[in-house]
mmCIF file of C-alpha atoms in Angstrom:
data_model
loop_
_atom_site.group_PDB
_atom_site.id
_atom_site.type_symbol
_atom_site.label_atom_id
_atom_site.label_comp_id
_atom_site.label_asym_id
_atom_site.label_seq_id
_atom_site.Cartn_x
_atom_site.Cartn_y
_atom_site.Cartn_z
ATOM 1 C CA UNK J 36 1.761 -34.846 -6.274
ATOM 2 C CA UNK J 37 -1.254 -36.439 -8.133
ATOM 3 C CA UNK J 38 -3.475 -36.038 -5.034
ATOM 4 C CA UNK J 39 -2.849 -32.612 -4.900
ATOM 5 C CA UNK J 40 -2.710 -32.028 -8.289
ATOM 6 C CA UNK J 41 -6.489 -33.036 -8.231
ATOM 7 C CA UNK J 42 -7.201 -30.471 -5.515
ATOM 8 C CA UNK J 43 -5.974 -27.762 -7.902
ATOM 9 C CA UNK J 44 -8.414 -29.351 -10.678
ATOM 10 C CA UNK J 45 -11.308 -29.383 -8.347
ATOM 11 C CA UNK J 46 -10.973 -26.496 -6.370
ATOM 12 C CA UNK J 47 -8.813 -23.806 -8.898
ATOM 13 C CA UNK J 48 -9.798 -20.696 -8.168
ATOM 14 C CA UNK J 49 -11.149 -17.613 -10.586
ATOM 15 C CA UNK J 50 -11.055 -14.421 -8.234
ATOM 16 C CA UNK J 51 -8.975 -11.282 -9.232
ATOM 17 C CA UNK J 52 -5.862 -10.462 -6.609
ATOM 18 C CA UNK J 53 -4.268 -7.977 -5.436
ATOM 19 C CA UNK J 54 -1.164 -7.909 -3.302
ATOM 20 C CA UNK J 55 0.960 -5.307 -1.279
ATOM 21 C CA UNK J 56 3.764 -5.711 1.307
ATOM 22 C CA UNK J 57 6.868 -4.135 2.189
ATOM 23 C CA UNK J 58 10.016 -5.434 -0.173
ATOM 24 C CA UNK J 59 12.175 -8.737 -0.271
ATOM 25 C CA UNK J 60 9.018 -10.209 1.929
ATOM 26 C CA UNK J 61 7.666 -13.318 -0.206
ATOM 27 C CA UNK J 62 5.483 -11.611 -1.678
ATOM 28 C CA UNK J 63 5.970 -13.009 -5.384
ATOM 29 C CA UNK J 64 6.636 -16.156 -4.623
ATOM 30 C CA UNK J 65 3.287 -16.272 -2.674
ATOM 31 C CA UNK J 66 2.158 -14.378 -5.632
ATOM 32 C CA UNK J 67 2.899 -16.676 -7.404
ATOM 33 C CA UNK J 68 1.569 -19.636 -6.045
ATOM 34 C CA UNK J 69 -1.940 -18.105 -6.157
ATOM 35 C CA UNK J 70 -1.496 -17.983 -10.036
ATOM 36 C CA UNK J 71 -0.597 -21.629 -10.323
ATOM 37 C CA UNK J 72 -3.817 -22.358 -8.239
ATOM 38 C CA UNK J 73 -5.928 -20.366 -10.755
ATOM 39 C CA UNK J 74 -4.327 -22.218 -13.439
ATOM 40 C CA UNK J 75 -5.825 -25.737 -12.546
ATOM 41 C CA UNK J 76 -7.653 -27.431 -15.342
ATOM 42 C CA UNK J 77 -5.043 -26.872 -17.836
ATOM 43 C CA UNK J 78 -5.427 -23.599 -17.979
ATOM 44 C CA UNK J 79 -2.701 -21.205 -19.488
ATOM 45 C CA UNK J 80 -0.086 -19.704 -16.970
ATOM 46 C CA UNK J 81 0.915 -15.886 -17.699
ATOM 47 C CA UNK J 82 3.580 -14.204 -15.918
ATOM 48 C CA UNK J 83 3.565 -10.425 -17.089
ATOM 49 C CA UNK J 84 7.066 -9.029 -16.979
ATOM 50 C CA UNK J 85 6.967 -5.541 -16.784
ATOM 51 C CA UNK J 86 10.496 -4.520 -15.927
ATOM 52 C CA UNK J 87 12.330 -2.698 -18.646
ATOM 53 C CA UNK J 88 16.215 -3.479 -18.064
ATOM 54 C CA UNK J 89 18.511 -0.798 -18.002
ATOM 55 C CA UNK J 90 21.485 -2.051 -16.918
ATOM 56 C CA UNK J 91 23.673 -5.105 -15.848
ATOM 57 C CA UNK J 92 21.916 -5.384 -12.176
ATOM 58 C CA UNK J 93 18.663 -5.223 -13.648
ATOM 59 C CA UNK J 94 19.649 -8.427 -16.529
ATOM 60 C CA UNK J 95 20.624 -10.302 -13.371
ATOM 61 C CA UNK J 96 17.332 -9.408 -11.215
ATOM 62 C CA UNK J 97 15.582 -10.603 -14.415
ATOM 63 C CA UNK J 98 17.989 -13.715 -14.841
ATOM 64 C CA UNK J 99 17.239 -14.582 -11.036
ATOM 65 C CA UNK J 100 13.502 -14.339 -11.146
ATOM 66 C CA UNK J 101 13.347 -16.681 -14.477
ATOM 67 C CA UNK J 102 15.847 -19.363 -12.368
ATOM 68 C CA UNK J 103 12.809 -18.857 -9.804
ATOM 69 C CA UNK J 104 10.210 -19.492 -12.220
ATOM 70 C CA UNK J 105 11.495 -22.683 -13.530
ATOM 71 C CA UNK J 106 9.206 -25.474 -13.442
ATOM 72 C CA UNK J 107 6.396 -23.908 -12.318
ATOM 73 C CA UNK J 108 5.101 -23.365 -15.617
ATOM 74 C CA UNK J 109 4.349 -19.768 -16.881
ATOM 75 C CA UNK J 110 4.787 -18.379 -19.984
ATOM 76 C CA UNK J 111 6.357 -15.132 -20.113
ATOM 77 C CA UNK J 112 4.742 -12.123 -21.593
ATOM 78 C CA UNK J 113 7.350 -8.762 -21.816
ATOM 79 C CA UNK J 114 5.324 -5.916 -21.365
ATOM 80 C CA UNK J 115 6.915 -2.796 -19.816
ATOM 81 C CA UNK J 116 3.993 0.115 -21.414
ATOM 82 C CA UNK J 117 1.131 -0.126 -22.600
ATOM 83 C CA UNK J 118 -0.778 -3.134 -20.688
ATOM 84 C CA UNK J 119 -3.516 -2.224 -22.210
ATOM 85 C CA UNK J 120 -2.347 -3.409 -25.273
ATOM 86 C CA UNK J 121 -1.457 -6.948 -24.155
ATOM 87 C CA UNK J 122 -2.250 -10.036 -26.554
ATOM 88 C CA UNK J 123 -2.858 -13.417 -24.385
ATOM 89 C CA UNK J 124 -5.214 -15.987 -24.111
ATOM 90 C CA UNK J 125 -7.688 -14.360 -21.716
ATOM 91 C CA UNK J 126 -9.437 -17.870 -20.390
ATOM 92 C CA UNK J 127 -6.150 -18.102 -18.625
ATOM 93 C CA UNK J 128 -4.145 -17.057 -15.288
ATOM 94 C CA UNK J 129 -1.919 -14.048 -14.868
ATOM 95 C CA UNK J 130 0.246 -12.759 -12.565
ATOM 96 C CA UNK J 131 1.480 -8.723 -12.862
ATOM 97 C CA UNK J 132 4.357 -8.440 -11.392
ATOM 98 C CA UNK J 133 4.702 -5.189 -10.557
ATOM 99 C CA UNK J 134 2.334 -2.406 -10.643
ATOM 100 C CA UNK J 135 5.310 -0.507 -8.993
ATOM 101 C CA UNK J 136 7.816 -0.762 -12.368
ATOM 102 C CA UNK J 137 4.774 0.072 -14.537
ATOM 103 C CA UNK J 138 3.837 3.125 -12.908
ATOM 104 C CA UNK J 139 7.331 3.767 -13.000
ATOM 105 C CA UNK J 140 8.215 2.748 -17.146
ATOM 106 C CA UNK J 141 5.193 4.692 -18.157
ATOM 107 C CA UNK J 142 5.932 7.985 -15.812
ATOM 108 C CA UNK J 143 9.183 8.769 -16.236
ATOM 109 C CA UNK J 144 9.537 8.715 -20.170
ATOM 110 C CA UNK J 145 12.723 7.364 -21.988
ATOM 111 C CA UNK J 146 12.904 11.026 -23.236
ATOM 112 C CA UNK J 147 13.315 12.441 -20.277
ATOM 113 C CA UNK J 148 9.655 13.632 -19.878
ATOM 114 C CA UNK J 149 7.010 13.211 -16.620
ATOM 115 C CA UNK J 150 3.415 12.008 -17.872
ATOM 116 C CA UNK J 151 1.388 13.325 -15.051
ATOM 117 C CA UNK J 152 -1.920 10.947 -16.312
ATOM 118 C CA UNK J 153 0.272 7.583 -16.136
ATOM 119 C CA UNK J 154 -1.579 6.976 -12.840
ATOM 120 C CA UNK J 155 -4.738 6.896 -14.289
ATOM 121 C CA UNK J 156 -4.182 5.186 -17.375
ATOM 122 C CA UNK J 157 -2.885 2.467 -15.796
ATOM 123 C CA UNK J 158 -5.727 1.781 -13.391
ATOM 124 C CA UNK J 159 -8.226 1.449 -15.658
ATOM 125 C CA UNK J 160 -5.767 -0.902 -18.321
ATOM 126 C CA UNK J 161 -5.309 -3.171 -15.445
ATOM 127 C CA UNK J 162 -9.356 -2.521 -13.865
ATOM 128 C CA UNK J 163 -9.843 -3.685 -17.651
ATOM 129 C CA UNK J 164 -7.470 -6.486 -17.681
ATOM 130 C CA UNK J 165 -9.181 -8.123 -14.393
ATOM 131 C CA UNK J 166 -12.487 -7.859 -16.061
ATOM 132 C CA UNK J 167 -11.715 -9.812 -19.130
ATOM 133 C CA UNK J 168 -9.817 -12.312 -17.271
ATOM 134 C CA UNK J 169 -10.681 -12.628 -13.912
ATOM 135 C CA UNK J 170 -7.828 -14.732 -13.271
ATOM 136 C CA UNK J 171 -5.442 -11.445 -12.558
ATOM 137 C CA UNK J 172 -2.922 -11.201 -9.712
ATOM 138 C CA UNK J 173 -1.284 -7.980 -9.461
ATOM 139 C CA UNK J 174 1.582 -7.534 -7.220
ATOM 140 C CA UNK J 175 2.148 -3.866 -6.170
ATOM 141 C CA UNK J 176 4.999 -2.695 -3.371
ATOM 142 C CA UNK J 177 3.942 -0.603 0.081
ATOM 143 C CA UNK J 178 6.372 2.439 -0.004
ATOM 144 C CA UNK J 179 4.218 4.873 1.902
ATOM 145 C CA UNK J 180 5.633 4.433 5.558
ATOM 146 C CA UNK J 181 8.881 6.294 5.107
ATOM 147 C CA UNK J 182 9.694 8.609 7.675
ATOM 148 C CA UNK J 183 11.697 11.352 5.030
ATOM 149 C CA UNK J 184 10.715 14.317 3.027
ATOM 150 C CA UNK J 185 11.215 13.415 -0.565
ATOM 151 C CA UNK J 186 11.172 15.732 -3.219
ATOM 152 C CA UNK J 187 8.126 16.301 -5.098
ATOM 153 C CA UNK J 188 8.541 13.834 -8.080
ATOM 154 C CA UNK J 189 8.528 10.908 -5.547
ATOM 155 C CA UNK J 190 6.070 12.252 -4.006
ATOM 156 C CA UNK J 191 4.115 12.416 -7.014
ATOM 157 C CA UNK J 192 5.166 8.651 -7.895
ATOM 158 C CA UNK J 193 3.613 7.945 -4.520
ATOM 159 C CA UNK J 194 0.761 9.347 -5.008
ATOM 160 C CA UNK J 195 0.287 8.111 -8.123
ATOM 161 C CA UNK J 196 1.025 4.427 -7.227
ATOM 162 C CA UNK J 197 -1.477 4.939 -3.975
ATOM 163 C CA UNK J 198 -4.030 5.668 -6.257
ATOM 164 C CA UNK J 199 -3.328 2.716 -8.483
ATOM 165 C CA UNK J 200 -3.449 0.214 -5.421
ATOM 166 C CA UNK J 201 -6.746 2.327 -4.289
ATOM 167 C CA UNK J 202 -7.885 1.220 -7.284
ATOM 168 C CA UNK J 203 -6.999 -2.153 -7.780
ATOM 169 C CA UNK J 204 -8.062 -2.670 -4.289
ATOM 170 C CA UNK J 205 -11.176 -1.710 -5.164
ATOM 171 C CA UNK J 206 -12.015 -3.987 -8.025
ATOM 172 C CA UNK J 207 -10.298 -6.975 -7.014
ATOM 173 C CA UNK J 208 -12.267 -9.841 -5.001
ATOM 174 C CA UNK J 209 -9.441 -10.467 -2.805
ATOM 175 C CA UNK J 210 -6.641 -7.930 -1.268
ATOM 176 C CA UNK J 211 -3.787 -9.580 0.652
ATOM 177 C CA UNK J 212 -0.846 -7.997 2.800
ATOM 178 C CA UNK J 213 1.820 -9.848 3.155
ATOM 179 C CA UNK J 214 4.210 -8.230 6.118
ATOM 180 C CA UNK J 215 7.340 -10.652 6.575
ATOM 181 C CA UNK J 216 6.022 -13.784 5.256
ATOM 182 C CA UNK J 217 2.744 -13.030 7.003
ATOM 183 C CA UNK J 218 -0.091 -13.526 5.048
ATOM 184 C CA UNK J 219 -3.141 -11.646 5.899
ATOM 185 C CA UNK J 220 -6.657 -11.190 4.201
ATOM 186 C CA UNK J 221 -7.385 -7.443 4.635
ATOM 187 C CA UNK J 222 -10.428 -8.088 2.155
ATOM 188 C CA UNK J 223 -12.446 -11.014 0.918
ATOM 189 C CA UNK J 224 -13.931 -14.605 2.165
ATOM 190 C CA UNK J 225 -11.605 -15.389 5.183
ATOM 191 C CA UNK J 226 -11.848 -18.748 4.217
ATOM 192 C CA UNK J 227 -10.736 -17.566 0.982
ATOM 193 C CA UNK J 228 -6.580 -19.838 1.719
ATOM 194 C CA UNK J 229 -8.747 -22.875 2.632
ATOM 195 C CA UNK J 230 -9.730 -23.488 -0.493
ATOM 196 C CA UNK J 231 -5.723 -23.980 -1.818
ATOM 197 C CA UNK J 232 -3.565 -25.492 0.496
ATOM 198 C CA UNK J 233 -0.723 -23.153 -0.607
ATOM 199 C CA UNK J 234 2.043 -24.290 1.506
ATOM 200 C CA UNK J 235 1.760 -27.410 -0.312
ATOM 201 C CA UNK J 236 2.067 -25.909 -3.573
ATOM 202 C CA UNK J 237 5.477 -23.769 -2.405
ATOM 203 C CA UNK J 238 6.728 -26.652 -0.839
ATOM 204 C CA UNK J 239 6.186 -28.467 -4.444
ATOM 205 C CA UNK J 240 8.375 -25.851 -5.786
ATOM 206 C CA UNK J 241 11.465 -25.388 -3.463
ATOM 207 C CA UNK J 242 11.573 -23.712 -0.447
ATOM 208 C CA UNK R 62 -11.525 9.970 20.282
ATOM 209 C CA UNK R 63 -11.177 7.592 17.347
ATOM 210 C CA UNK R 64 -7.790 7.233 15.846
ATOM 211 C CA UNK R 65 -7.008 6.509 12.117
ATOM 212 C CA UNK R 66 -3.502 5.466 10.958
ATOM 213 C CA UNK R 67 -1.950 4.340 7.768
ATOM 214 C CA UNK R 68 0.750 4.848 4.958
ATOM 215 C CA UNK R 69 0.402 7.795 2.787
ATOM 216 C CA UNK R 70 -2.142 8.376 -0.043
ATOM 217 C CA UNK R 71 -3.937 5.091 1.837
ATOM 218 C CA UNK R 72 -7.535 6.991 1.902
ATOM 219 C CA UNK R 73 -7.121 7.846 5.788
ATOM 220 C CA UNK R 74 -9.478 11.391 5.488
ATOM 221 C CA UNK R 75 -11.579 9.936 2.937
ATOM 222 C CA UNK R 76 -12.898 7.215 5.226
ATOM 223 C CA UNK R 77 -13.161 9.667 8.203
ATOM 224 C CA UNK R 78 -15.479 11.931 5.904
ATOM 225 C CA UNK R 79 -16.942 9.125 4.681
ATOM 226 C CA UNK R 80 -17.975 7.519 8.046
ATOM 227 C CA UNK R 81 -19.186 10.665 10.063
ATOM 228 C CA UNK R 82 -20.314 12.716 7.111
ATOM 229 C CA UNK R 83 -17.716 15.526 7.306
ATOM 230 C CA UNK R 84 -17.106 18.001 4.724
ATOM 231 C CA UNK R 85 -13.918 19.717 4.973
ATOM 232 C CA UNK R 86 -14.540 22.460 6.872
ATOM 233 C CA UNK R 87 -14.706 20.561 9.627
ATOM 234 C CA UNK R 88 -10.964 18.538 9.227
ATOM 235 C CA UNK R 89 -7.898 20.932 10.607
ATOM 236 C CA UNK R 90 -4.911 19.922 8.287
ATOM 237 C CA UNK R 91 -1.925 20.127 10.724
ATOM 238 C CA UNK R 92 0.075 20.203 7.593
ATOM 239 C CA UNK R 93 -1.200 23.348 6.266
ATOM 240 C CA UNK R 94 2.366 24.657 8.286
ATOM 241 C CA UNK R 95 -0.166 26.530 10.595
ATOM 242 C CA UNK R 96 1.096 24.670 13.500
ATOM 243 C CA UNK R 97 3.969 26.468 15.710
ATOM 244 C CA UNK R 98 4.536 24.408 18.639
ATOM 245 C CA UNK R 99 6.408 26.838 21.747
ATOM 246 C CA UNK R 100 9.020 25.682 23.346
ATOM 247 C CA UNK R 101 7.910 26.987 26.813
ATOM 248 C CA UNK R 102 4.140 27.292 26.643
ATOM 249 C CA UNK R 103 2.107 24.297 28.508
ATOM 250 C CA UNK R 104 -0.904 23.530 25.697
ATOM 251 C CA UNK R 105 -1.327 23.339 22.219
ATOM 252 C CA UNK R 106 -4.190 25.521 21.967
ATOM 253 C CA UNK R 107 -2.445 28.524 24.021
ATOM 254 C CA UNK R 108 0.492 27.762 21.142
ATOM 255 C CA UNK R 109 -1.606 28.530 18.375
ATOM 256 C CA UNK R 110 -1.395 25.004 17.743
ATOM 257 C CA UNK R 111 -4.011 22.121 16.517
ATOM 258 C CA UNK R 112 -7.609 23.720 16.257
ATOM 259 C CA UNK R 113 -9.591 21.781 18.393
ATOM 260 C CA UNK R 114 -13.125 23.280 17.719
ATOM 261 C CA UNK R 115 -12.785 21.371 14.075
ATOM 262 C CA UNK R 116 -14.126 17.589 14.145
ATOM 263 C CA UNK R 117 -11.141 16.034 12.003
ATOM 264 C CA UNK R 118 -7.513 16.919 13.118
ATOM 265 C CA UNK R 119 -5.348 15.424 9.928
ATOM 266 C CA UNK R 120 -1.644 14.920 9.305
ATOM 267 C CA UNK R 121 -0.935 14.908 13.044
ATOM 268 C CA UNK R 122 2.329 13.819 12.317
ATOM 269 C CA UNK R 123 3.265 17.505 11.153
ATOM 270 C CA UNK R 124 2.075 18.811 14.583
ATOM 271 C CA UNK R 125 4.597 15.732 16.338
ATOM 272 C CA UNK R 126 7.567 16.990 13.542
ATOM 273 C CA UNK R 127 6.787 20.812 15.346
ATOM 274 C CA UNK R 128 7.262 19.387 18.552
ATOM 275 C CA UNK R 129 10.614 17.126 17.652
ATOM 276 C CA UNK R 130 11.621 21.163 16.290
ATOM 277 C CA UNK R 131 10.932 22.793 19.249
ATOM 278 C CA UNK R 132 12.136 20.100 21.889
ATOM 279 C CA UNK R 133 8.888 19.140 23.366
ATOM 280 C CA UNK R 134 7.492 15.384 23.764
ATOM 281 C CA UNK R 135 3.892 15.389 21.760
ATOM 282 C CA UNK R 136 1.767 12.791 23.938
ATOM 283 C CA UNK R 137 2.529 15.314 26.753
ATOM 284 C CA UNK R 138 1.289 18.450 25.001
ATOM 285 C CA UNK R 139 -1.418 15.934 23.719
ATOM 286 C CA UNK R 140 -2.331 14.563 27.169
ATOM 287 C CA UNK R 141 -2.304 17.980 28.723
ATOM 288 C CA UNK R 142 -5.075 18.959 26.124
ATOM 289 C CA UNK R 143 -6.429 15.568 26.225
ATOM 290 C CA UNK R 144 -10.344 17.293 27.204
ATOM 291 C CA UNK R 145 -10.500 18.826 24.012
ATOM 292 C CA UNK R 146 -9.719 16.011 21.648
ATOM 293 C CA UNK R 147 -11.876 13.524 23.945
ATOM 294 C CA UNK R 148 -14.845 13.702 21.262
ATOM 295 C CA UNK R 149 -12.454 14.139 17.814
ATOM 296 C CA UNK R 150 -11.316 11.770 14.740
ATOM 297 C CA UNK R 151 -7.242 11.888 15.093
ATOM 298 C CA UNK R 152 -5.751 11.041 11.561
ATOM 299 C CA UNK R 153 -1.737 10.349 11.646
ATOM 300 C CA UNK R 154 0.170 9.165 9.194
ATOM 301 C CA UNK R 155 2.224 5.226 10.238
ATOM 302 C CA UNK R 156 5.756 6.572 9.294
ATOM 303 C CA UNK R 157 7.028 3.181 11.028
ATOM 304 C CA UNK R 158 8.032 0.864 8.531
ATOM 305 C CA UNK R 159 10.521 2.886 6.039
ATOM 306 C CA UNK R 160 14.232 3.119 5.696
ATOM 307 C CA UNK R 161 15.766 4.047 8.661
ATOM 308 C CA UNK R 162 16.330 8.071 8.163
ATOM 309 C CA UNK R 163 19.864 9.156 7.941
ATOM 310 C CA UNK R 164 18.721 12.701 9.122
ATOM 311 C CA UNK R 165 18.478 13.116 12.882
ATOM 312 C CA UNK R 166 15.880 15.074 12.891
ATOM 313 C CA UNK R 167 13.892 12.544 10.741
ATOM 314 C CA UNK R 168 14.819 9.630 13.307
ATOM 315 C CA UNK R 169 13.522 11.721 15.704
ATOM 316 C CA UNK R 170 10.188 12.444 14.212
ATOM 317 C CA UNK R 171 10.130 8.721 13.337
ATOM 318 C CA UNK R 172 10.093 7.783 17.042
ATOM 319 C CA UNK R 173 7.910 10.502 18.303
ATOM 320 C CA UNK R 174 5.815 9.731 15.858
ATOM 321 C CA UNK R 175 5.634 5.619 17.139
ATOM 322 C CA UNK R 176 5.278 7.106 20.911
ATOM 323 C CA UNK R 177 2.399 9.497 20.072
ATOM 324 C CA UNK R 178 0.451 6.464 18.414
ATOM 325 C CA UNK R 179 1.400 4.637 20.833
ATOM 326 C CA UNK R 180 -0.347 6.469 23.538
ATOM 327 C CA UNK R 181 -3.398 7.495 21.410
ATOM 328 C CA UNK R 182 -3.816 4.300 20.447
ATOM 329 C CA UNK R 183 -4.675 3.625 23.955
ATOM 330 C CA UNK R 184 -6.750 6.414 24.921
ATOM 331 C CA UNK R 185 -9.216 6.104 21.527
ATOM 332 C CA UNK R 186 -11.814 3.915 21.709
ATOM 333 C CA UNK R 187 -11.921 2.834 18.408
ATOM 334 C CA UNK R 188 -8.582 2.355 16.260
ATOM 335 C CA UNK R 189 -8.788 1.825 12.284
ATOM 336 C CA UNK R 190 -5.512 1.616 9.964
ATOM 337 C CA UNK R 191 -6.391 2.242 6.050
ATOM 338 C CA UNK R 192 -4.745 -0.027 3.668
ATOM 339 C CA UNK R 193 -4.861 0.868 0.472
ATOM 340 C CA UNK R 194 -8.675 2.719 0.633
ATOM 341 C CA UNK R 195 -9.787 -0.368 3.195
ATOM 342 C CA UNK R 196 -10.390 0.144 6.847
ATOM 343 C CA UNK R 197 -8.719 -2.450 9.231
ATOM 344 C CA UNK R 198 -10.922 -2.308 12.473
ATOM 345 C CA UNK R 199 -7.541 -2.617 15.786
ATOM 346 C CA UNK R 200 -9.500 -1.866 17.982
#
């Protein structure tokens, strides 16, 4: 532990993230190994929380992923809406996770109501967020290889999220897929795991 | 013939356009519902089908769900017209990696889909997927 500990001090990273995959693949809990790793020298840990519980499953998703989170660290900042808005310590780490209940909280109002420019607000709060810390990981979720016809509110979320990712994909340093535990650079320094040993850091932490 | 998959929304025309310096009036949408696939004729372009002359033929998943309609196998109608695409930028949609459809119809146009890319995959000499506005160089 205190050898690798001092690889995390000496080779922490700053570089903004972002991360897609399919669901249920690993990729938060690689998502969130990459935050510890920019959190070396003492740095503060942020996990944003941005789902907004409405119901008994969604207290126990939440209640699950804080179980996961033990130990590793991160303080937890709720923030379903308005990211923009978000009051942290900027010199430190963060990990979004997800762009996909964001788009989702700020689009489909409480009132019933569609907010067509959700999209865009969003991608420049976060575009903004990476710039002032440049310690961001955002997590985001790959939904655009169904083989259906939805009806044309999904389709709109779709679009809408695509053009998030688009965007974050864009600004970030780094862009990572992660397809069934796969981990693949699709931009950035493809020595850019070498750096952090990673599977020493998850195998610090469970699993 | 280069080939360009991805998810929806990914930035698949946008790179095409971007790369050769295409404006729109040279892409053919498939999806523009123009497409009627026969179920008898031999070729596409004899089916008032995909408009060849253009240098972009998009969403050619819509031309493979007209084919699953009218009971014909799309790599064959594509292989039988296979001169006239020789030259072109082939964009498809990768409807792969979704929920299994409950629809038959869907399952269908899942698989034809898979085929299709399957054999264009290895007639193109180049292959890109777009992830998320990035292009991924297969092949």
């Amino acid at each position: 532990m205190d050898g690798l500990y001092a690889v995390w001090i000496t080779s922490g990273g700053s570089v903004n993230v972002f991360i897609s995959g399919g669901c249920k693949n690993g990729k938060s809990y690689f998502a969130q190994s990459l935050a510890k790793w920019q959190a070396a020298e003492n740095r503060p840990l942020y996990y944003i929380a941005t789902m907004h519980p409405v119901d008994g499953e969604d207290q126990a998703r939440i209640l699950r992923h804080r179980e996961e989170r033990q130990g590793w660290g991160f303080s937890t900042i709720e923030k379903s809406t308005e990211i923009g808005r978000m009051e942290a310590d900027f010199t430190g780490s963060f990990l979004l996770d997800s762009v996909t209940a964001l788009l989702s909280n700020e689009m489909f109002r409480r009132d019933g109501t569609i907010d067509h420019e959700a999209h865009r607000r969003i991608a420049e709060e976060l575009t903004q967020l990476a710039q002032q810390s440049n310690r961001m990981v955002f997590v985001s979720d790959y939904i655009y290889s169904d083989a259906e016809r939805y009806d044309e509110l999904t389709e709109l979320y779709r679009k809408g999220l695509a053009w998030i990712d688009r965007t974050l994909a864009r600004v970030c340093d780094v862009v990572i897929e992660v397809a069934f535990g796969r981990i693949q650079i699709i931009k950035g320094p493809a020595n850019f795991m070498e750096s952090m040993d990673i599977q020493e850091i998850q195998s610090m932490y469970g699993r | 013939m280069h080939l360009i998959f991805g998810g929806a929304y990914q930035g698949k025309l946008d790179y095409a356009k971007a790369r050769y310096g295409y404006t729109d009036q040279e892409v053919y949408d498939c999806a523009l519902g123009k497409v009627v696939v026969r179920a008898q004729e031999c070729d596409i372009a004899a089916a008032n089908g995909i408009d060849f002359s253009k240098k972009v033929i998009d969403h050619l998943e819509e031309f493979v769900l007209a084919c699953v309609r009218s009971g014909r196998e799309a790599k064959e109608l594509l292989a039988k017209d296979s001169e006239m695409w020789k030259d072109s930028v082939l964009i498809c949609t990768d409807i792969s990696s979704g929920i299994v459809p409950c629809d038959a119809e869907m399952r269908a146009w899942r698989e034809m889909t898979g085929r299709t890319l399957m054999y264009l995959g290895t007639e193109a000499c180049e292959v890109t997927r777009v992830f998320c506005g990035i292009p991924q160089q297969i092949k």
